C-alpha cells in the first residue's frame, strides 16, 4: 500500500487537489445531468471541475516556485499551499456551485493558514477547518436554502467535529459519510429536487471532493466514490419516487418554474469590506442566487438578475470589477437547458480558437470560430477549452491555441474530447495572427485532412511579432532591458529594445519584411495610439511594393501591438 500522509500538510493539499480533480472529471457528466437548482442549466459538474482545476493549478505553481527557489524545506509550508488553493479557486470560480466551493476552500485556508498555523494539521485542526468552511460558505450566500450544498457541507462539518479526537483520516472519513447521508436526504428538504427525483448537484460534487480527501489521507477509496464501486444514487430509485410523487417529471431540466432572472452575472472585484457590504444589499434587491465570496480586497461576485448592466454598475461603484461574465439563460448558450442549448444534430466541422482580446474574439466569431478569451495573465485552463469544443457541437474540430505556452493545455483538451468521439486536429499556432491566417483559408466543405493541412500551412507561413512594454529589468536576446522599455519580439524572442513605441514597431516591421511578404496584419491593443498604425501603413506603402496591410483592433490583449507577415 502506498505511503499516505498521517497529517494534513502541503503534500496532502497537492494530492487532494489532484485526486479531487480526477474524481470530478469522472463525475462531471452525471452531476451536470442532475443540475436542477437554482437554475436547470446543466453545468454544475463542469463549473466545479473548472473551479478546482484553477485551485490545483495554483497549488502546483507554489510547488514549482519552491523547487525553483531552492528553499531549505523539502516542501512548501501548509499555509502557502492552502492559501494558493483558496486563491486559485476564488479567481477561477464558475457558477453558483463553483463560487460556493471557492468559499469552502477559503474557509479551510483561514484556519489552516492563520497566524499561529502549524506546519501540518492534525485531526482536530482538520475538523475545525471543515467547520469554518461550512459556516463561512453559508454566510456568503444571501439567502441560504436547505437541501443544497450548504446542508451537505454543514453535515460534513458536524460529523468531522464528532470525530475530532481521531487522526486526519478518521476525521475525513467521518466528514465524507456525514455529507453522503445528508446528500441522500436533500430531496426531502428541497421540493424541486423531490419532483425531479434527483439529489442536489452541488452537494453531489462536494461529496466527490470529500471522497478524494479520504483517499488522500487513508490511501483507500471510500464507498460510493465517483466512478468506483457502488455509486451514490444521483437519482431517486423509481419505486421510491413513485411512492413520494405518483407523477414525477421525467425531464429534470423542465422542473424549475419559469419566470426567473434572465442573466447570470459573475465578476472578480477589488474592493474594501465596507463597499462589499453595500454591494451585497444592492445586488440582493436586483436579483437572486447572490453569492459573494473572498476577502482581503479581492472578491468573486455571482448573481442572477434581469438587469445585467445594473449588476455590473453596482460593482463599479463598489470597486474595480474585472473578468466580467454575463450569460443569458435559455438563449442557446452554455447555460441554457440541455434541450435548448444545442441543436439536435452536430455540425460537421468547427474551429475553436484562443484569442487574447475582446476585439479579436469578435473577429474570430464573425469568421465562424468559437472563441475562448484569454485575458492578460489569465490563460484558459484545459477544462475551458474542452467546454468550448463541446459548445461548438461538431463532429470535427480544429483547435487553434494561438500561444506557444498553451500548446500542452490544448493537447490535454484535445485528448479529452477525442475520448468523447470528436475528431480533433491541433494546429500549433503561436500567435493570434497565425490563427487569423489559418482561419482565412479554412473551408468546411473540404475533406478534414485537406483543410487541416491548408490551415497549418497558412499558419506556418505567417511570421509573427509583438510590441510590448517591459514590466521589470530582464536579460533578453537583444541585451538587458529596463522596466518601461519598449520591446519588439519576433517569433517569440526579443529582437529590438527601444524607448519609443512607434520607432520600435517600425524597426520590427522592417526586420520582418526584409525576408519578403505579401500581407501585413496589424492588431492594435488598447494602449496603442492610432498614429502607430498610420505610420506602419505608410512605411509599407512607401517602402514595400505589392504588400497589403490590414488593421484590426484587439482590445485589452496584453501586447500593445501584434504584427503578422504572410
Coordinates of C-alpha atoms in Angstrom, one line a residue:
X1 CA 0.0 0.0 0.0
X2 CA 1.5 3.4 -0.9
X3 CA 2.5 5.7 1.9
X4 CA -0.1 8.3 2.8
X5 CA 0.1 11.4 4.9
X6 CA -0.6 10.9 8.6
X7 CA -1.4 14.6 8.9
X8 CA -2.7 17.3 6.6
X9 CA 0.3 19.1 5.1
X10 CA 1.3 20.8 1.8
X11 CA 1.8 17.4 0.1
X12 CA -1.6 16.3 1.2
X13 CA -3.1 19.5 -0.2
X14 CA -1.4 18.8 -3.5
X15 CA -2.6 15.2 -3.6
X16 CA -6.1 16.1 -2.6
X17 CA -6.4 18.7 -5.4
X18 CA -5.2 16.1 -8.0
X19 CA -7.4 13.3 -6.8
X20 CA -10.5 15.6 -6.4
X21 CA -9.9 16.9 -10.0
X22 CA -9.8 13.4 -11.3
X23 CA -12.9 12.4 -9.4
X24 CA -14.9 15.4 -10.6
X25 CA -13.7 14.7 -14.1
X26 CA -15.3 11.2 -13.9
X27 CA -18.5 12.5 -12.2
X28 CA -18.9 15.7 -14.2
X29 CA -21.5 14.5 -16.7
X30 CA -23.5 12.8 -14.0
X31 CA -23.5 16.0 -11.9
X32 CA -24.4 18.1 -14.9
X33 CA -27.3 15.8 -15.7
X34 CA -29.0 16.2 -12.2
X35 CA -28.5 20.0 -12.0
X36 CA -32.0 21.5 -11.5
X37 CA -31.4 24.1 -8.7
X38 CA -31.2 27.0 -8.5
X39 CA -31.3 27.0 -12.4
X40 CA -31.6 23.9 -14.6
X41 CA -28.6 24.9 -16.7
X42 CA -26.8 21.6 -16.7
X43 CA -23.4 22.8 -15.8
X44 CA -22.8 22.3 -12.1
X45 CA -20.3 19.4 -12.6
X46 CA -18.4 21.4 -15.2
X47 CA -18.3 24.5 -13.1
X48 CA -17.0 22.6 -10.1
X49 CA -14.3 20.9 -12.3
X50 CA -13.1 24.3 -13.7
X51 CA -13.1 25.9 -10.2
X52 CA -11.0 23.0 -8.8
X53 CA -8.7 22.9 -11.8
X54 CA -7.8 26.6 -11.1
X55 CA -7.2 25.7 -7.4
X56 CA -5.0 22.7 -8.4
X57 CA -3.0 24.9 -10.9
X58 CA -2.3 27.4 -8.2
X59 CA -1.0 24.8 -5.8
X60 CA 1.3 23.3 -8.5
X61 CA 2.7 26.8 -9.0
X62 CA 3.6 27.1 -5.3
X63 CA 5.4 23.8 -5.5
X64 CA 7.2 24.8 -8.7
X65 CA 8.2 28.1 -7.2
X66 CA 9.5 26.4 -4.1
X67 CA 11.6 24.0 -6.1
X68 CA 13.0 26.8 -8.3
X69 CA 13.9 28.8 -5.3
X70 CA 15.8 26.0 -3.7
X71 CA 14.3 26.6 -0.3
X72 CA 15.7 24.8 2.8
X73 CA 12.5 22.9 3.5
X74 CA 11.7 19.9 1.2
X75 CA 8.2 21.2 0.5
X76 CA 6.2 24.4 0.8
X77 CA 4.5 25.3 4.0
X78 CA 1.0 24.1 4.6
X79 CA -0.1 27.8 4.9
X80 CA 1.3 28.6 1.5
X81 CA -0.3 25.6 -0.2
X82 CA -3.8 26.2 1.3
X83 CA -3.7 29.9 0.5
X84 CA -2.8 29.1 -3.1
X85 CA -5.6 26.6 -3.3
X86 CA -8.1 29.1 -2.0
X87 CA -6.9 31.9 -4.2
X88 CA -6.9 29.7 -7.3
X89 CA -10.4 28.6 -6.6
X90 CA -11.5 32.2 -6.0
X91 CA -10.2 33.6 -9.2
X92 CA -11.3 30.6 -11.2
X93 CA -14.8 30.1 -9.6
X94 CA -17.6 29.3 -12.1
X95 CA -21.3 29.5 -11.5
X96 CA -23.2 29.3 -8.2
X97 CA -21.7 25.9 -7.2
X98 CA -18.1 26.9 -8.1
X99 CA -18.4 30.1 -6.1
X100 CA -19.6 28.3 -3.0
X101 CA -16.8 25.7 -3.4
X102 CA -14.3 28.5 -3.5
X103 CA -15.6 29.9 -0.2
X104 CA -15.5 26.4 1.3
X105 CA -11.8 26.2 0.4
X106 CA -11.1 29.7 1.6
X107 CA -12.8 28.9 4.9
X108 CA -10.5 26.0 5.4
X109 CA -7.5 28.1 4.5
X110 CA -8.4 30.8 7.1
X111 CA -8.0 28.1 9.8
X112 CA -5.0 26.2 8.4
X113 CA -3.1 29.3 7.3
X114 CA -3.8 31.6 10.3
X115 CA -1.1 33.5 12.3
X116 CA -0.4 30.5 14.5
X117 CA -0.8 27.9 11.8
X118 CA 1.3 24.7 12.4
X119 CA 3.4 23.1 9.7
X120 CA 0.7 20.4 9.4
X121 CA -2.8 19.9 10.8
X122 CA -3.9 17.0 13.0
X123 CA -7.4 15.6 13.1
X124 CA -8.7 18.4 15.4
X125 CA -7.3 21.1 13.1
X126 CA -8.8 19.5 10.0
X127 CA -12.2 19.3 11.8
X128 CA -12.0 23.0 12.8
X129 CA -11.2 23.9 9.2
X130 CA -14.2 22.0 7.8
X131 CA -16.4 23.6 10.4
X132 CA -15.2 27.1 9.5
X133 CA -15.6 26.2 5.8
X134 CA -19.2 25.3 6.2
X135 CA -20.0 28.3 8.3
X136 CA -18.3 30.8 6.0
X137 CA -19.9 29.4 2.9
X138 CA -23.3 29.7 4.5
X139 CA -22.6 33.4 5.4
X140 CA -21.5 34.1 1.8
X141 CA -25.0 33.1 0.4
X142 CA -27.5 35.9 0.7
X143 CA -30.4 33.6 1.3
X144 CA -29.3 30.1 2.4
X145 CA -31.6 27.2 1.3
X146 CA -31.7 23.8 2.9
X147 CA -31.3 20.8 0.8
X148 CA -28.4 22.3 -1.1
X149 CA -24.6 22.0 -0.9
X150 CA -24.8 24.2 2.2
X151 CA -26.7 21.5 4.0
X152 CA -24.2 18.9 2.9
X153 CA -21.3 21.0 4.0
X154 CA -22.8 21.6 7.4
X155 CA -23.5 17.9 7.9
X156 CA -19.9 17.1 6.9
X157 CA -18.6 19.6 9.5
X158 CA -20.9 18.2 12.2
X159 CA -19.6 14.7 11.6
X160 CA -16.0 15.8 11.4
X161 CA -16.4 17.6 14.8
X162 CA -17.7 14.4 16.3
X163 CA -14.6 12.5 15.2
X164 CA -12.1 15.3 16.1
X165 CA -10.3 13.0 18.6
X166 CA -9.1 10.8 15.8
X167 CA -6.4 11.3 13.2
X168 CA -6.9 13.2 9.9
X169 CA -8.0 10.1 8.0
X170 CA -10.7 9.3 10.6
X171 CA -12.0 12.9 10.5
X172 CA -12.0 13.0 6.7
X173 CA -13.9 9.7 6.6
X174 CA -16.5 10.9 9.1
X175 CA -17.0 14.1 7.1
X176 CA -17.5 12.1 3.9
X177 CA -20.0 9.8 5.5
X178 CA -21.9 12.7 7.1
X179 CA -22.0 14.5 3.7
X180 CA -23.1 11.4 1.9
X181 CA -26.0 10.8 4.3
X182 CA -27.1 14.4 4.1
X183 CA -26.9 14.3 0.3
X184 CA -29.3 11.4 0.2
X185 CA -31.8 13.4 2.2
X186 CA -31.7 16.6 0.0
X187 CA -34.8 15.6 -2.0
X188 CA -36.7 15.6 1.3
X189 CA -35.6 19.1 2.1
X190 CA -36.0 20.8 -1.3
X191 CA -39.2 20.2 -3.2
X192 CA -37.7 20.9 -6.7
X193 CA -35.3 18.0 -6.1
X194 CA -38.0 15.7 -4.9
X195 CA -40.2 16.4 -8.0
X196 CA -37.2 15.8 -10.3
X197 CA -36.2 12.7 -8.5
X198 CA -32.6 13.8 -8.0
X199 CA -30.2 14.8 -5.2
X200 CA -28.6 18.2 -5.1
X201 CA -25.9 18.5 -7.8
X202 CA -23.7 20.9 -5.8
X203 CA -23.9 18.6 -2.8
X204 CA -23.1 15.6 -5.0
X205 CA -19.9 17.5 -6.2
X206 CA -18.9 18.2 -2.6
X207 CA -19.3 14.6 -1.6
X208 CA -17.0 13.8 -4.5
X209 CA -14.4 16.3 -3.3
X210 CA -14.6 14.9 0.3
X211 CA -14.2 11.4 -1.1
X212 CA -10.9 12.5 -2.6
X213 CA -9.8 13.8 0.8
X214 CA -10.4 10.4 2.3
X215 CA -8.4 8.8 -0.4
X216 CA -5.6 11.3 0.2
X217 CA -5.4 10.7 3.9
X218 CA -6.0 7.0 4.1
X219 CA -5.0 5.6 0.7
X220 CA -8.4 4.0 0.4
X221 CA -11.2 4.8 -1.9
X222 CA -14.4 5.4 0.1
X223 CA -17.5 3.5 -0.8
X224 CA -19.6 5.3 -3.4
X225 CA -16.8 7.4 -4.7
X226 CA -17.4 8.7 -8.2
X227 CA -16.8 6.1 -10.9
X228 CA -15.5 3.5 -8.5
X229 CA -17.6 0.8 -6.9
X230 CA -21.2 1.2 -5.9
X231 CA -22.0 4.8 -6.7
X232 CA -24.1 7.3 -4.9
X233 CA -27.6 7.4 -6.3
X234 CA -27.8 10.7 -8.1
X235 CA -31.4 9.9 -8.9
X236 CA -34.0 8.6 -6.5
X237 CA -35.0 5.0 -7.2
X238 CA -38.1 4.8 -9.3
X239 CA -40.1 2.8 -6.8
X240 CA -39.2 5.2 -4.0
X241 CA -40.0 8.2 -6.2
X242 CA -43.4 6.7 -7.3
X243 CA -44.3 6.4 -3.6
X244 CA -43.3 10.0 -2.9
X245 CA -44.7 11.5 -6.1
X246 CA -47.1 9.5 -8.3
X247 CA -46.4 11.7 -11.3
X248 CA -42.7 12.6 -11.3
X249 CA -41.4 14.9 -14.1
X250 CA -39.3 12.8 -16.5
X251 CA -37.2 15.8 -17.6
X252 CA -35.1 17.3 -14.8
X253 CA -34.4 20.3 -16.8
X254 CA -38.1 21.2 -17.0
X255 CA -38.7 21.1 -13.3
X256 CA -38.0 24.7 -12.1
X257 CA -40.8 27.2 -12.5
X258 CA -40.4 29.7 -15.4
X259 CA -40.0 33.4 -14.9
X260 CA -36.7 33.5 -13.1
X261 CA -34.0 36.1 -13.8
X262 CA -32.7 36.2 -17.4
X263 CA -28.9 36.6 -16.8
X264 CA -26.1 35.1 -14.7
X265 CA -23.5 37.8 -13.9
X266 CA -20.1 36.9 -12.4
X267 CA -17.0 39.0 -11.9
X268 CA -14.0 39.4 -9.8
X269 CA -13.9 42.6 -7.7
X270 CA -11.2 44.6 -6.0
X271 CA -13.0 46.4 -3.2
X272 CA -12.9 47.2 0.5
X273 CA -15.1 45.3 3.0
X274 CA -17.4 48.2 3.6
X275 CA -18.1 48.7 -0.1
X276 CA -18.8 45.0 -0.5
X277 CA -21.4 45.1 2.3
X278 CA -23.2 47.8 0.4
X279 CA -22.9 45.9 -2.8
X280 CA -24.5 42.8 -1.2
X281 CA -27.6 44.9 -0.3
X282 CA -27.9 46.4 -3.8
X283 CA -27.4 43.1 -5.6
X284 CA -29.9 41.3 -3.3
X285 CA -32.5 43.8 -4.4
X286 CA -31.7 43.3 -8.0
X287 CA -32.0 39.5 -8.3
X288 CA -31.4 36.2 -6.6
X289 CA -28.8 33.4 -6.1
X290 CA -26.5 36.0 -4.7
X291 CA -23.1 34.7 -3.5
X292 CA -20.2 36.9 -2.7
X293 CA -17.0 35.2 -1.6
X294 CA -13.5 36.3 -0.8
X295 CA -11.9 38.9 1.3
X296 CA -8.6 40.8 1.8
X297 CA -9.6 43.1 -1.0
X298 CA -10.4 40.5 -3.7
X299 CA -13.9 39.1 -4.1
X300 CA -15.9 36.9 -6.5
X301 CA -19.4 38.0 -7.1
X302 CA -22.2 35.8 -8.5
X303 CA -25.8 36.8 -9.0
X304 CA -28.8 36.0 -11.2
X305 CA -30.6 39.2 -12.5
X306 CA -32.8 40.7 -15.2
X307 CA -30.7 43.8 -15.5
X308 CA -27.1 42.7 -16.1
X309 CA -25.9 46.2 -16.6
X310 CA -27.2 47.3 -13.2
X311 CA -25.3 44.4 -11.6
X312 CA -22.1 45.4 -13.2
X313 CA -22.6 49.1 -12.4
X314 CA -23.1 48.2 -8.8
X315 CA -19.6 46.5 -8.9
X316 CA -18.1 49.6 -10.5
X317 CA -19.5 51.7 -7.7
X318 CA -18.0 49.3 -5.1
X319 CA -14.6 49.0 -6.6
X320 CA -12.9 47.6 -9.7
X321 CA -14.7 44.7 -11.4
X322 CA -13.0 42.6 -14.0
X323 CA -13.2 39.2 -15.7
X324 CA -16.9 40.0 -16.1
X325 CA -19.0 37.1 -17.5
X326 CA -22.6 37.7 -18.4
X327 CA -24.7 34.7 -19.6
X328 CA -28.3 34.8 -20.8
X329 CA -30.2 31.8 -19.6
X330 CA -32.0 29.8 -22.2
X331 CA -30.5 31.7 -25.1
X332 CA -28.7 28.9 -26.9
X333 CA -25.5 29.2 -24.8
X334 CA -23.7 27.1 -22.3
X335 CA -26.1 27.9 -19.5
X336 CA -29.3 27.1 -21.4
X337 CA -31.2 23.8 -20.5
X338 CA -29.8 20.9 -22.5
X339 CA -32.7 20.7 -24.8
X340 CA -32.3 24.3 -25.9
X341 CA -28.6 25.0 -25.9
X342 CA -27.5 22.6 -28.7
X343 CA -29.0 21.6 -32.0
X344 CA -30.2 18.0 -32.3
X345 CA -27.6 17.3 -34.9
X346 CA -23.9 18.1 -34.7
X347 CA -22.4 20.3 -37.3
X348 CA -19.8 18.7 -39.4
X349 CA -16.8 20.9 -38.6
X350 CA -15.9 23.8 -36.3
X351 CA -12.9 25.9 -35.3
X352 CA -12.1 26.6 -31.7
X353 CA -9.5 29.4 -31.1
X354 CA -8.0 31.0 -28.0
X355 CA -7.8 34.8 -28.6
X356 CA -6.1 37.5 -26.4
X357 CA -8.6 40.3 -26.6
X358 CA -12.3 41.2 -27.0
X359 CA -11.8 42.7 -30.4
X360 CA -10.1 39.6 -31.8
X361 CA -12.8 37.5 -30.2
X362 CA -15.4 39.3 -32.2
X363 CA -13.3 39.0 -35.4
X364 CA -12.9 35.2 -34.9
X365 CA -16.6 34.8 -34.0
X366 CA -17.6 36.7 -37.2
X367 CA -15.4 34.3 -39.2
X368 CA -17.4 31.4 -37.7
X369 CA -15.0 30.2 -35.0
X370 CA -15.8 29.5 -31.3
X371 CA -13.6 32.0 -29.4
X372 CA -12.1 31.4 -26.0
X373 CA -11.0 34.7 -24.5
X374 CA -7.6 34.7 -22.8
X375 CA -7.2 37.8 -20.7
X376 CA -3.7 39.2 -19.9
X377 CA -2.1 37.0 -17.2
X378 CA -5.2 34.6 -17.2
X379 CA -4.6 31.8 -19.7
X380 CA -7.5 29.4 -20.1
X381 CA -7.4 26.0 -18.4
X382 CA -7.8 22.8 -20.4
X383 CA -11.3 22.4 -19.0
X384 CA -12.3 25.7 -20.6
X385 CA -11.1 24.5 -23.9
X386 CA -13.0 21.3 -23.5
X387 CA -16.1 23.2 -22.7
X388 CA -15.7 25.4 -25.8
X389 CA -15.3 22.3 -28.0
X390 CA -18.5 20.9 -26.6
X391 CA -20.2 24.2 -27.2
X392 CA -19.1 24.1 -30.8
X393 CA -21.1 20.8 -31.1
X394 CA -19.2 19.5 -34.1
X395 CA -18.1 16.1 -35.3
X396 CA -14.7 17.5 -36.3
X397 CA -12.9 20.4 -34.6
X398 CA -9.8 22.4 -35.5
X399 CA -8.2 23.8 -32.3
X400 CA -6.0 26.9 -32.5
X401 CA -4.2 27.7 -29.2
X402 CA -2.6 30.9 -30.6
X403 CA 0.1 30.8 -27.9
X404 CA 3.2 28.6 -27.6
X405 CA 2.7 28.2 -23.9
X406 CA -0.9 26.9 -24.4
X407 CA 0.2 24.0 -26.6
X408 CA 0.2 21.4 -23.8
X409 CA -3.0 22.7 -22.4
X410 CA -4.7 22.5 -25.8
X411 CA -3.2 19.0 -26.3
X412 CA -4.8 17.8 -23.0
X413 CA -8.1 19.3 -24.0
X414 CA -7.9 17.6 -27.4
X415 CA -7.2 14.2 -25.8
X416 CA -10.2 14.6 -23.5
X417 CA -12.7 15.4 -26.3
X418 CA -11.3 12.7 -28.6
X419 CA -12.3 10.2 -25.9
X420 CA -15.9 11.6 -26.3
X421 CA -15.9 10.7 -30.0
X422 CA -14.9 14.1 -31.5
X423 CA -12.3 14.2 -34.2
X424 CA -9.8 16.9 -33.2
X425 CA -6.8 18.4 -35.0
X426 CA -4.5 20.7 -33.0
X427 CA -2.7 23.3 -35.2
X428 CA 0.2 24.6 -33.1
X429 CA -0.4 28.3 -33.8
X430 CA 1.8 30.6 -31.6
X431 CA 0.1 33.9 -32.1
X432 CA -3.4 35.2 -32.9
X433 CA -2.1 36.5 -36.3
X434 CA -1.1 32.9 -37.2
X435 CA -4.7 31.9 -36.2
X436 CA -6.1 34.6 -38.5
X437 CA -4.1 33.3 -41.4
X438 CA -5.3 29.7 -40.7
X439 CA -8.9 30.8 -40.4
X440 CA -8.7 32.8 -43.7
X441 CA -8.1 29.5 -45.7
X442 CA -10.5 27.4 -43.7
X443 CA -13.0 25.6 -45.9
X444 CA -15.5 23.4 -44.1
X445 CA -16.5 21.7 -47.3
X446 CA -13.1 20.2 -47.9
X447 CA -12.0 16.9 -46.5
X448 CA -10.9 17.3 -42.9
X449 CA -7.3 16.3 -43.5
X450 CA -7.0 18.6 -46.5
X451 CA -8.5 21.5 -44.5
X452 CA -6.1 20.9 -41.6
X453 CA -3.1 20.8 -43.9
X454 CA -4.1 24.1 -45.6
X455 CA -4.7 25.8 -42.3
X456 CA -1.4 24.5 -40.9
X457 CA 0.5 25.6 -44.0
X458 CA -1.0 29.1 -43.8
X459 CA -0.2 29.5 -40.1
X460 CA 3.3 28.2 -40.6
X461 CA 3.9 30.7 -43.4
X462 CA 3.0 33.6 -41.2
X463 CA 5.8 35.2 -39.2
X464 CA 4.6 36.9 -36.0
X465 CA 5.8 39.6 -33.8
X466 CA 4.6 41.7 -30.9
X467 CA 5.4 45.0 -29.3
X468 CA 5.1 45.2 -25.5
X469 CA 6.3 47.3 -22.6
X470 CA 8.8 45.7 -20.2
X471 CA 7.5 45.4 -16.6
X472 CA 10.9 44.8 -15.0
X473 CA 14.6 44.6 -15.7
X474 CA 15.5 41.5 -17.5
X475 CA 18.1 39.7 -19.7
X476 CA 16.9 39.3 -23.3
X477 CA 18.4 38.0 -26.6
X478 CA 18.9 41.7 -27.5
X479 CA 20.5 42.7 -24.2
X480 CA 19.4 44.0 -20.9
X481 CA 16.0 45.8 -20.8
X482 CA 14.7 48.1 -18.0
X483 CA 11.2 48.5 -16.7
X484 CA 9.3 50.7 -19.1
X485 CA 11.4 49.9 -22.2
X486 CA 9.6 49.0 -25.4
X487 CA 10.3 45.5 -26.5
X488 CA 9.9 44.2 -30.1
X489 CA 9.6 40.4 -30.1
X490 CA 10.0 38.5 -33.4
X491 CA 8.9 34.8 -33.4
X492 CA 8.9 34.8 -29.6
X493 CA 12.3 36.3 -28.9
X494 CA 13.2 39.9 -28.1
X495 CA 14.8 41.4 -31.2
X496 CA 14.6 45.1 -30.5
X497 CA 14.8 47.2 -27.3
X498 CA 13.7 50.8 -27.7
X499 CA 12.3 53.8 -25.9
X500 CA 9.7 55.0 -28.4
X501 CA 6.7 52.8 -29.3
X502 CA 6.4 53.8 -32.9
X503 CA 10.1 53.6 -33.6
X504 CA 10.3 50.2 -32.1
X505 CA 7.3 49.0 -34.1
X506 CA 8.9 50.3 -37.3
X507 CA 12.2 48.5 -36.6
X508 CA 10.3 45.3 -36.0
X509 CA 8.3 45.7 -39.2
X510 CA 11.4 46.4 -41.3
X511 CA 13.1 43.3 -39.8
X512 CA 10.2 41.1 -40.7
X513 CA 9.7 42.4 -44.2
X514 CA 13.4 42.1 -45.0
X515 CA 12.6 38.4 -45.7
X516 CA 9.7 39.3 -48.0
X517 CA 6.0 39.2 -47.6
X518 CA 2.7 39.8 -49.3
X519 CA 0.3 40.8 -46.4
X520 CA 0.9 42.6 -43.1
X521 CA -1.6 42.2 -40.4
X522 CA -1.6 44.7 -37.5
X523 CA -3.6 44.1 -34.3
X524 CA -3.8 47.2 -32.1
X525 CA -4.2 46.8 -28.3
X526 CA -5.8 49.3 -26.0
X527 CA -2.5 51.0 -25.3
X528 CA -1.7 51.6 -29.0
X529 CA -2.4 55.1 -30.5
X530 CA -4.0 55.2 -33.9
X531 CA -0.9 57.0 -35.2
X532 CA 1.2 53.8 -34.8
X533 CA -1.0 52.0 -37.4
X534 CA -0.9 55.0 -39.7
X535 CA 2.9 55.2 -39.6
X536 CA 3.3 51.5 -40.2
X537 CA 0.8 51.5 -43.1
X538 CA 2.7 54.4 -44.6
X539 CA 6.0 52.6 -44.2
X540 CA 4.6 49.6 -46.1
X541 CA 3.1 51.7 -48.9
X542 CA 6.3 53.7 -49.4
X543 CA 9.0 51.0 -48.9
X544 CA 7.5 47.7 -49.9
X545 CA 5.8 47.4 -53.3
X546 CA 2.9 44.9 -53.7
X547 CA 2.5 44.4 -49.9
X548 CA -1.0 44.9 -48.5
X549 CA -1.9 45.9 -44.9
X550 CA -4.9 45.1 -42.8
X551 CA -5.6 46.6 -39.3
X552 CA -7.7 45.1 -36.5
X553 CA -8.4 46.4 -33.0
X554 CA -7.8 43.7 -30.4
X555 CA -8.9 45.5 -27.3
X556 CA -7.2 44.5 -23.9
X557 CA -4.9 41.9 -25.3
X558 CA -1.7 42.2 -23.2
X559 CA 0.6 43.4 -26.0
X560 CA 0.4 46.9 -27.4
X561 CA 0.7 45.6 -30.9
X562 CA 0.7 42.3 -32.8
X563 CA 2.2 42.0 -36.3
X564 CA 1.9 39.2 -38.8
X565 CA 3.6 38.9 -42.1
X566 CA 2.5 36.4 -44.7

